């Protein structure tokens, strides 16, 4: 089984009942039927008499069909026997039970148990199939299993030189099912039989029972996962959401839409469902495989790069006239309005492009790229899941000369300063970056497995003056109070999270396509500001060219819903409000 961090089962096994026939026990019946078939053909003196091999096939089919008829009468159903399947099974896997009917209902199972004799070659056979109580929840993180006929028994089991028949097992093909296959799988069992020259068993020589695999306790919190996915489904757009435990890096939420119901994979995936998944682009695990421009959410990184270089401080200001000239080109502010004199805190909360065009040029592309790599951009995060994108893209002048064959221009720096141009990241990388900023450190390693004794992560400190770091946090908090994400956190009373101070940053990035410009809405956040516990990155992918898909309108509400459920579950982690000044004086 696979559990969430609170030991709630999110992947289990359900009983799957089949009616099977042990062909190995029907040798005498096959022979008697064969004699009858041969006599019948001889009696009619037909010139087209089947060969002996063909008469054996006819005989076996007739015997098996009679047994199937008993089952059909007991269950009041009509089942067709597949002659080709029967022939293939008899020739290749005679010692294994042959399935006549798969996936019996519980009622059919109960009725057959009462009617089938214990020593009958007909038996109700019980296997298991994966069961997902939450359907599509965390589908890409959990992964799925498919049939596997190459399961091997342990090396110390004898008989490697003998003819071997294998029953189909299951093998993880994606997500945690694949990454922790050896942990979950267990060990196959086996039996060695002595058989006669015709291939029928005589006696059992050695047997080893299978060993069940081990359970897996993931870092996911199914309550937070469902909160994120419920809001994201309302948009009917592609997107990703990741939430991390700031202290340990454990992944609390990993949502990717569009997705699929994992129960459709059990016991096997139909071609119809597979085609639908493919057409909807639902195979892509967007949190770790999708590469997107980060937009204005990247301004937090640019701020840190400027602080490292000394080009941005808590007191830095810029005069925003609504645009910024770079050579002969005018770069507009994000909302087309002039902010006038604007300082760092307000530039963050209002997402002023001109502030970052100006100080991004002063900081320089090489410094921005250096700081980005220091925070892990450009490398895999190392999360315990298969198929993570090889790397994000951190552009700089050397990269452009090598890959594109042209020189870096000031306009490239302007675009990089607002998270546009060549810069590409995954939502998981933005989440780890946000967690690192929350701790005042540079790297966060995400983990998919819950360990209650996992130590807090400690990596290289950011290394900027405390006053500058405080100003950065104040600007991010202001973003959730009166800035670009305010409608999700404060102005609607029913959406407020009492007592929770949140640091956030919106972003809207664009990608040009032949049909028009597609928007990507971002929101990153962590809370509580006083003692950060949870970090979030959300990306919603617009599906309509020209459509406004702003981070404050689309992604911030997803983060809000995650934080709301988190706060309800962890009120003890929300610092109490400071006492009023009067009370403090009186107590002194």
XYZ file of C-alpha atoms in Angstrom:
588
model
C 0.000 0.000 0.000
C 0.939 3.633 -0.430
C -0.109 6.134 2.242
C -0.079 9.893 2.639
C 1.892 11.486 5.479
C -1.004 10.978 7.906
C -1.242 7.239 7.136
C -4.322 7.527 4.954
C -4.273 4.980 2.177
C -3.971 6.578 -1.269
C -3.011 3.455 -3.238
C -4.231 0.044 -2.156
C -5.230 -3.320 -3.550
C -8.685 -4.662 -4.214
C -9.608 -8.311 -4.537
C -10.182 -9.430 -8.121
C -12.065 -12.692 -8.615
C -11.827 -14.910 -11.673
C -13.115 -18.350 -12.621
C -10.203 -20.510 -13.714
C -9.899 -24.030 -15.058
C -6.899 -26.217 -14.276
C -6.282 -27.817 -17.670
C -3.615 -29.981 -16.141
C -6.311 -31.917 -14.255
C -8.357 -32.696 -17.390
C -6.008 -35.127 -19.119
C -8.394 -38.089 -18.909
C -11.378 -35.999 -20.015
C -9.455 -34.671 -23.001
C -8.530 -38.222 -23.973
C -12.108 -39.534 -23.716
C -13.381 -36.630 -25.773
C -10.671 -37.211 -28.352
C -11.696 -40.871 -28.735
C -15.298 -39.805 -29.256
C -14.384 -37.154 -31.825
C -12.199 -39.558 -33.758
C -14.979 -42.197 -33.834
C -17.488 -39.636 -35.027
C -15.316 -38.541 -37.940
C -14.571 -42.129 -38.915
C -18.277 -42.986 -38.820
C -19.196 -40.342 -41.388
C -16.284 -41.407 -43.646
C -15.625 -37.789 -44.605
C -12.663 -37.173 -46.923
C -11.914 -33.936 -45.012
C -11.135 -35.673 -41.744
C -9.076 -33.329 -39.493
C -5.580 -34.302 -38.529
C -4.917 -35.883 -35.174
C -3.582 -32.554 -33.832
C -6.722 -30.757 -34.997
C -8.950 -33.369 -33.366
C -7.082 -32.876 -30.100
C -7.805 -29.143 -30.335
C -11.472 -29.795 -31.034
C -11.632 -32.178 -28.079
C -10.018 -29.784 -25.635
C -12.290 -26.961 -26.796
C -15.396 -29.133 -26.283
C -14.356 -30.155 -22.752
C -13.518 -26.603 -21.684
C -16.725 -25.272 -23.240
C -18.772 -27.711 -21.139
C -17.115 -26.421 -17.976
C -17.745 -22.849 -19.073
C -21.380 -23.751 -19.685
C -21.724 -24.823 -16.041
C -20.475 -21.433 -14.926
C -22.773 -19.586 -17.317
C -25.786 -21.509 -16.046
C -24.857 -20.842 -12.430
C -24.433 -17.108 -13.094
C -27.209 -16.773 -15.704
C -24.881 -15.338 -18.309
C -23.463 -16.178 -21.748
C -19.704 -16.227 -22.260
C -17.890 -16.971 -25.507
C -14.846 -19.232 -25.347
C -11.867 -18.000 -27.342
C -10.385 -20.991 -29.186
C -7.149 -19.188 -30.056
C -6.579 -18.099 -26.451
C -7.240 -21.619 -25.184
C -4.857 -23.170 -27.708
C -2.091 -20.701 -26.894
C -2.474 -21.230 -23.147
C -2.502 -25.042 -23.426
C 0.636 -25.087 -25.547
C 2.628 -22.501 -23.609
C 1.331 -22.410 -20.028
C -0.465 -25.673 -19.354
C 0.544 -25.860 -15.695
C -1.047 -22.488 -14.956
C -4.806 -22.029 -14.452
C -6.704 -20.853 -17.521
C -9.053 -17.907 -16.871
C -12.575 -18.502 -18.153
C -14.172 -15.367 -16.687
C -12.326 -12.410 -15.176
C -13.572 -9.735 -12.769
C -16.532 -11.490 -11.174
C -18.876 -9.304 -9.189
C -19.008 -9.908 -5.418
C -22.437 -11.533 -5.838
C -21.181 -13.867 -8.573
C -18.180 -14.743 -6.451
C -20.390 -15.676 -3.491
C -22.724 -17.795 -5.631
C -19.880 -19.777 -7.168
C -18.232 -20.435 -3.813
C -21.399 -22.209 -2.728
C -21.734 -24.314 -5.890
C -18.209 -25.361 -6.887
C -16.893 -28.587 -5.292
C -13.600 -28.241 -3.467
C -11.892 -30.822 -5.683
C -13.258 -29.472 -8.968
C -10.828 -28.386 -11.690
C -13.009 -25.263 -11.784
C -11.997 -22.828 -9.081
C -12.612 -19.250 -8.087
C -9.207 -17.651 -8.268
C -8.403 -14.549 -6.242
C -5.821 -12.026 -7.358
C -5.436 -8.345 -6.578
C -5.553 -5.179 -8.618
C -4.498 -1.661 -7.713
C -7.209 0.513 -6.187
C -7.101 4.304 -5.880
C -9.643 5.649 -3.371
C -9.106 9.246 -4.521
C -9.321 8.548 -8.247
C -7.221 11.079 -10.144
C -5.723 12.792 -7.092
C -1.927 13.084 -7.347
C -2.055 10.799 -10.389
C 1.306 11.861 -11.810
C 3.065 11.683 -8.459
C 1.686 8.247 -7.586
C 2.061 6.674 -11.011
C 0.452 3.426 -12.126
C 1.219 -0.247 -12.700
C 0.817 -2.474 -15.716
C 1.055 -6.191 -16.409
C 4.462 -7.781 -16.203
C 5.219 -11.349 -17.350
C 8.946 -11.130 -16.660
C 8.839 -11.388 -12.883
C 11.798 -13.366 -11.570
C 12.007 -15.511 -8.459
C 15.041 -15.070 -6.199
C 18.377 -16.343 -7.507
C 18.759 -18.987 -4.790
C 15.607 -20.815 -5.930
C 16.657 -23.906 -7.960
C 15.405 -24.776 -11.413
C 16.901 -22.020 -13.543
C 17.560 -24.619 -16.273
C 13.979 -25.930 -16.286
C 11.080 -24.909 -18.489
C 9.352 -22.050 -16.695
C 5.748 -20.855 -16.768
C 5.041 -17.404 -15.357
C 1.814 -15.868 -14.161
C 1.417 -12.193 -14.936
C 2.329 -9.793 -12.159
C 2.279 -6.033 -11.882
C 5.109 -3.550 -12.276
C 5.273 0.168 -11.565
C 5.504 2.192 -14.750
C 5.518 5.788 -13.573
C 5.642 8.017 -10.515
C 6.280 6.541 -7.079
C 5.093 3.147 -8.320
C 8.093 3.070 -10.641
C 10.647 4.883 -8.486
C 10.034 2.575 -5.505
C 9.245 -0.575 -7.486
C 11.685 -2.778 -5.557
C 10.353 -1.542 -2.218
C 6.702 -2.147 -3.148
C 7.070 -5.266 -5.271
C 8.042 -7.940 -2.761
C 9.325 -11.353 -3.925
C 7.717 -13.794 -6.297
C 6.988 -17.336 -5.218
C 7.359 -20.486 -7.282
C 6.853 -24.234 -7.461
C 8.873 -26.931 -9.189
C 6.827 -29.830 -10.621
C 7.868 -33.155 -12.004
C 5.910 -33.736 -15.232
C 5.415 -36.705 -17.556
C 6.586 -36.701 -21.191
C 3.285 -35.119 -22.261
C 3.769 -32.151 -19.931
C 1.189 -33.066 -17.266
C 2.260 -32.727 -13.650
C 3.121 -35.768 -11.575
C 4.205 -34.284 -8.248
C 5.457 -31.130 -6.567
C 9.163 -31.166 -5.715
C 9.777 -27.762 -4.166
C 7.729 -24.695 -3.344
C 8.386 -21.158 -2.172
C 5.625 -18.793 -1.130
C 5.648 -15.187 -2.331
C 6.620 -12.383 0.039
C 4.520 -9.231 0.134
C 6.232 -5.921 -0.608
C 6.641 -3.137 1.917
C 4.270 -0.215 2.406
C 5.308 3.295 1.411
C 4.466 6.426 3.392
C 4.674 9.444 1.130
C 5.164 13.077 2.063
C 1.868 14.063 0.414
C -1.019 15.495 2.403
C -4.176 14.353 0.630
C -6.231 17.189 2.166
C -3.950 19.840 0.652
C -3.696 17.879 -2.591
C -7.476 17.800 -3.009
C -7.771 21.493 -2.134
C -5.348 22.397 -4.920
C -6.881 20.117 -7.524
C -10.462 21.123 -6.748
C -9.694 24.777 -7.444
C -7.570 23.991 -10.509
C -10.318 21.865 -12.081
C -12.622 24.874 -12.050
C -10.431 26.575 -14.651
C -10.455 23.678 -17.124
C -6.905 24.639 -18.068
C -3.541 22.944 -17.775
C -1.512 23.736 -14.704
C 0.720 22.631 -11.876
C 0.857 23.205 -8.130
C 3.612 22.212 -5.715
C 3.703 22.751 -1.947
C 6.715 21.940 0.216
C 7.479 21.730 3.895
C 9.915 24.637 4.218
C 11.954 23.002 6.952
C 12.451 19.526 5.457
C 11.655 19.901 1.761
C 8.991 17.186 1.908
C 6.449 17.528 -0.905
C 2.974 18.187 0.509
C 1.218 18.810 -2.811
C 2.116 17.802 -6.336
C -0.732 18.485 -8.737
C -0.649 18.304 -12.520
C -3.640 18.973 -14.769
C -4.980 17.636 -17.044
C -4.768 14.282 -15.332
C -6.448 10.877 -15.412
C -8.309 8.536 -13.078
C -5.808 5.950 -11.910
C -8.601 3.395 -11.502
C -8.823 3.335 -15.305
C -5.416 1.630 -15.271
C -6.588 -1.243 -13.082
C -6.566 -4.040 -14.034
C -5.513 -2.724 -17.452
C -5.681 0.470 -19.488
C -8.037 0.411 -22.436
C -7.033 1.873 -25.790
C -9.943 4.314 -25.577
C -8.735 5.799 -22.294
C -5.114 5.870 -23.478
C -6.134 7.774 -26.588
C -8.071 10.295 -24.498
C -5.093 10.865 -22.194
C -2.849 11.402 -25.188
C -5.218 13.820 -26.927
C -5.632 15.904 -23.762
C -1.885 16.129 -23.176
C -2.424 14.531 -19.787
C 0.662 12.284 -19.757
C 2.950 15.255 -19.005
C 3.894 15.613 -15.333
C 3.969 19.402 -15.402
C 5.541 20.044 -11.977
C 8.780 18.303 -12.970
C 8.586 18.025 -16.771
C 6.950 21.257 -17.887
C 9.363 24.109 -18.722
C 7.910 27.619 -18.595
C 9.094 31.228 -18.436
C 8.637 32.275 -14.781
C 7.468 35.814 -15.461
C 7.425 38.342 -12.637
C 7.740 35.665 -9.956
C 11.401 35.637 -11.033
C 11.763 39.228 -9.814
C 12.425 37.825 -6.335
C 15.541 36.138 -7.723
C 16.559 39.305 -9.574
C 16.142 41.241 -6.324
C 18.493 38.846 -4.554
C 20.992 39.056 -7.422
C 20.961 42.844 -7.152
C 21.393 42.688 -3.399
C 24.392 40.393 -3.829
C 25.887 42.796 -6.369
C 25.048 45.891 -4.317
C 22.850 47.372 -7.050
C 19.615 46.918 -5.070
C 19.048 47.680 -1.399
C 16.065 48.238 0.836
C 16.170 51.942 -0.099
C 16.599 51.603 -3.889
C 14.135 53.651 -5.956
C 13.278 54.155 -9.622
C 11.109 56.631 -11.464
C 8.570 54.608 -13.446
C 7.144 56.558 -16.346
C 5.234 53.569 -17.679
C 8.021 52.352 -19.939
C 11.803 51.938 -20.030
C 13.988 52.698 -23.024
C 16.641 50.177 -24.024
C 18.413 51.458 -27.109
C 15.689 52.313 -29.626
C 13.089 50.076 -28.007
C 10.539 50.924 -25.321
C 9.821 48.201 -22.748
C 6.428 48.783 -21.058
C 5.553 48.361 -17.395
C 3.346 45.364 -16.715
C 0.039 47.206 -16.456
C 0.834 50.056 -18.831
C 0.644 52.681 -16.079
C 3.335 54.929 -14.679
C 4.089 54.302 -11.008
C 6.197 57.445 -10.550
C 8.842 57.263 -7.863
C 8.753 53.680 -6.639
C 10.864 51.934 -3.994
C 11.764 48.275 -3.662
C 8.892 47.169 -1.422
C 6.277 48.718 -3.688
C 8.058 47.539 -6.815
C 7.641 43.979 -5.573
C 4.044 44.344 -4.451
C 2.965 46.238 -7.597
C 5.278 44.158 -9.836
C 6.789 47.220 -11.493
C 8.636 46.126 -14.617
C 10.448 49.435 -15.028
C 12.125 49.063 -11.617
C 13.525 45.700 -12.715
C 14.440 46.804 -16.245
C 16.469 49.613 -14.699
C 18.230 47.692 -11.935
C 18.461 44.511 -13.969
C 20.610 46.399 -16.484
C 22.733 47.689 -13.633
C 23.068 44.228 -12.067
C 23.871 42.546 -15.374
C 22.893 39.261 -16.987
C 25.929 37.362 -15.730
C 25.193 38.223 -12.112
C 21.506 37.279 -12.480
C 22.464 33.958 -14.086
C 25.081 33.299 -11.395
C 22.550 33.868 -8.623
C 19.951 31.710 -10.411
C 22.386 28.806 -10.562
C 23.269 29.360 -6.917
C 19.603 28.719 -6.096
C 19.565 25.519 -8.143
C 18.071 26.744 -11.409
C 19.637 24.947 -14.355
C 19.836 21.608 -12.502
C 17.362 18.897 -11.617
C 15.881 19.206 -8.145
C 16.566 15.509 -7.491
C 13.023 14.755 -6.342
C 12.433 10.983 -6.050
C 10.383 10.651 -9.232
C 11.305 9.400 -12.710
C 11.610 11.536 -15.834
C 12.370 14.918 -14.251
C 13.365 17.381 -16.969
C 17.105 17.370 -17.459
C 17.400 20.998 -16.502
C 15.782 24.344 -16.698
C 17.394 27.020 -18.836
C 19.458 29.810 -17.284
C 20.618 32.005 -20.174
C 23.648 34.280 -20.164
C 25.873 35.857 -22.870
C 28.080 32.768 -23.176
C 25.037 30.494 -23.589
C 23.561 32.704 -26.312
C 26.792 32.800 -28.298
C 27.090 29.014 -28.133
C 23.471 28.030 -28.725
C 22.111 30.805 -30.921
C 25.281 32.176 -32.445
C 24.649 35.836 -31.701
C 25.713 38.292 -29.055
C 23.800 39.231 -25.917
C 22.059 42.611 -26.142
C 20.612 44.898 -23.445
C 17.103 43.855 -24.481
C 17.936 40.288 -23.452
C 18.851 41.541 -19.974
C 15.598 43.506 -19.783
C 13.591 40.376 -20.587
C 15.609 38.248 -18.157
C 15.003 40.815 -15.407
C 11.260 40.123 -15.522
C 11.510 36.357 -16.057
C 10.929 36.411 -19.805
C 13.085 35.812 -22.854
C 15.085 32.586 -22.768
C 14.616 31.754 -19.075
C 12.740 28.479 -18.429
C 11.911 26.755 -15.131
C 9.765 23.934 -13.795
C 7.096 24.519 -11.113
C 9.059 22.210 -8.786
C 12.129 24.415 -9.159
C 10.075 27.508 -8.339
C 8.749 25.746 -5.244
C 12.219 24.784 -4.034
C 13.424 28.331 -4.710
C 10.551 29.746 -2.669
C 11.283 27.378 0.229
C 14.935 28.389 0.134
C 14.082 32.095 0.264
C 11.753 31.395 3.183
C 14.632 29.806 5.137
C 17.129 32.456 4.051
C 19.188 29.764 2.302
C 20.068 28.890 -1.282
C 19.071 25.269 -1.921
C 16.173 22.965 -1.063
C 16.085 19.269 -1.910
C 12.485 18.048 -2.313
C 11.487 14.651 -0.905
C 8.498 12.461 -1.759
C 8.845 10.151 1.267
C 7.722 11.148 4.738
C 10.233 10.772 7.529
C 9.027 12.073 10.913
C 12.653 12.282 12.016
C 13.919 14.047 8.914
C 16.265 16.856 9.957
C 15.735 20.428 8.861
C 17.581 21.310 5.693
C 20.539 23.593 6.114
C 22.330 24.928 3.059
C 24.422 27.980 2.250
C 22.882 31.215 3.617
C 21.742 33.772 1.068
C 24.205 36.194 2.612
C 22.482 39.557 2.192
C 22.105 42.262 4.864
C 19.202 41.614 7.275
C 17.610 44.961 6.410
C 17.548 44.123 2.715
C 16.067 40.662 3.396
C 13.394 42.245 5.612
C 12.486 44.685 2.825
C 12.127 41.791 0.389
C 9.729 40.014 2.764
C 7.765 43.207 3.369
C 7.277 43.658 -0.375
C 6.136 40.055 -0.748
C 3.692 40.421 2.136
C 2.399 43.661 0.682
C 1.713 41.722 -2.542
C -0.905 39.693 -0.659
C -2.390 42.709 1.144
C -2.664 45.536 -1.374
C -0.680 44.299 -4.355
C -1.254 42.057 -7.328
C -2.687 39.046 -5.412
C -4.828 41.015 -2.943
C -8.201 39.786 -4.277
C -7.333 36.238 -3.248
C -6.160 36.998 0.262
C -7.654 40.123 1.783
C -10.373 42.120 0.040
C -12.938 39.292 0.101
C -13.708 38.649 3.797
C -14.758 35.033 3.249
C -11.372 34.279 1.699
C -9.227 35.680 4.483
C -7.067 33.309 6.495
C -7.234 34.634 10.061
C -3.882 35.365 11.607
C -1.793 34.008 8.722
C 0.796 36.365 7.283
C 1.726 35.336 3.744
C 4.672 36.375 1.573
C 3.817 36.059 -2.105
C 4.636 37.129 -5.637
C 2.552 36.936 -8.777
C 3.791 36.556 -12.305
C 2.383 36.403 -15.817
C 4.644 35.148 -18.570
C 3.969 34.972 -22.286
C 4.860 32.580 -25.065
C 4.316 33.398 -28.700
C 2.719 30.728 -30.876
C 1.621 30.756 -34.545
C -1.947 31.297 -33.319
C -1.137 34.071 -30.850
C 0.347 34.720 -27.430
C -0.293 32.208 -24.625
C -0.105 33.353 -21.006
C 1.256 31.483 -17.997
C -0.023 32.622 -14.608
C 2.345 32.178 -11.654
C 2.117 32.621 -7.931
C 4.748 31.734 -5.357
C 4.240 32.087 -1.613
C 5.318 30.967 1.818
C 3.784 31.278 5.276
C 3.736 32.160 8.087
C 6.206 34.979 7.516
C 7.286 34.918 11.182
C 8.297 31.235 11.019
C 7.860 29.810 7.488
C 6.420 26.289 7.348
C 4.950 25.852 3.869
C 6.117 27.083 0.442
C 3.968 26.995 -2.694
C 4.407 27.463 -6.437
C 1.412 27.457 -8.782
C 1.376 27.777 -12.568
C -1.794 27.909 -14.667
C -1.360 27.603 -18.410
C -3.714 29.671 -20.558
C -5.280 27.738 -23.408
C -6.623 30.652 -25.432
C -4.286 32.993 -27.360
C -4.609 36.556 -26.107
C -6.497 35.521 -22.978
C -5.496 37.335 -19.797
C -4.226 34.695 -17.376
C -2.788 36.710 -14.522
C -1.115 35.137 -11.520
C -3.296 37.083 -9.099
C -6.499 35.953 -10.819
C -5.750 32.292 -11.456
C -2.779 30.954 -9.516
C -3.113 32.885 -6.255
C -6.573 31.364 -5.508
C -5.059 27.871 -5.757
C -2.355 28.813 -3.275
C -4.984 30.418 -1.050
C -7.013 27.204 -0.892
C -3.919 25.173 -0.023
C -2.964 27.625 2.713
C -6.504 27.765 4.081
C -6.637 23.986 4.590
C -3.086 23.978 5.948
C -3.958 26.698 8.489
C -7.065 24.801 9.610
C -4.978 21.689 10.198
C -2.041 23.422 11.883
C -3.332 26.292 14.028
C -0.482 25.623 16.452
C 2.031 26.647 13.778
C 0.484 30.083 13.257
C 2.150 32.608 15.569
C -0.277 34.523 17.814
C -0.780 38.206 17.020
C 1.412 40.605 19.007
C -0.121 42.039 22.132
C -1.441 45.607 21.911
C 1.017 48.283 22.991
C -1.201 49.262 25.944
C -1.180 45.713 27.316
C 2.577 45.487 26.982
C 3.051 48.761 28.911
C 0.629 47.683 31.622
C 2.385 44.365 32.124
C 5.714 46.147 32.498
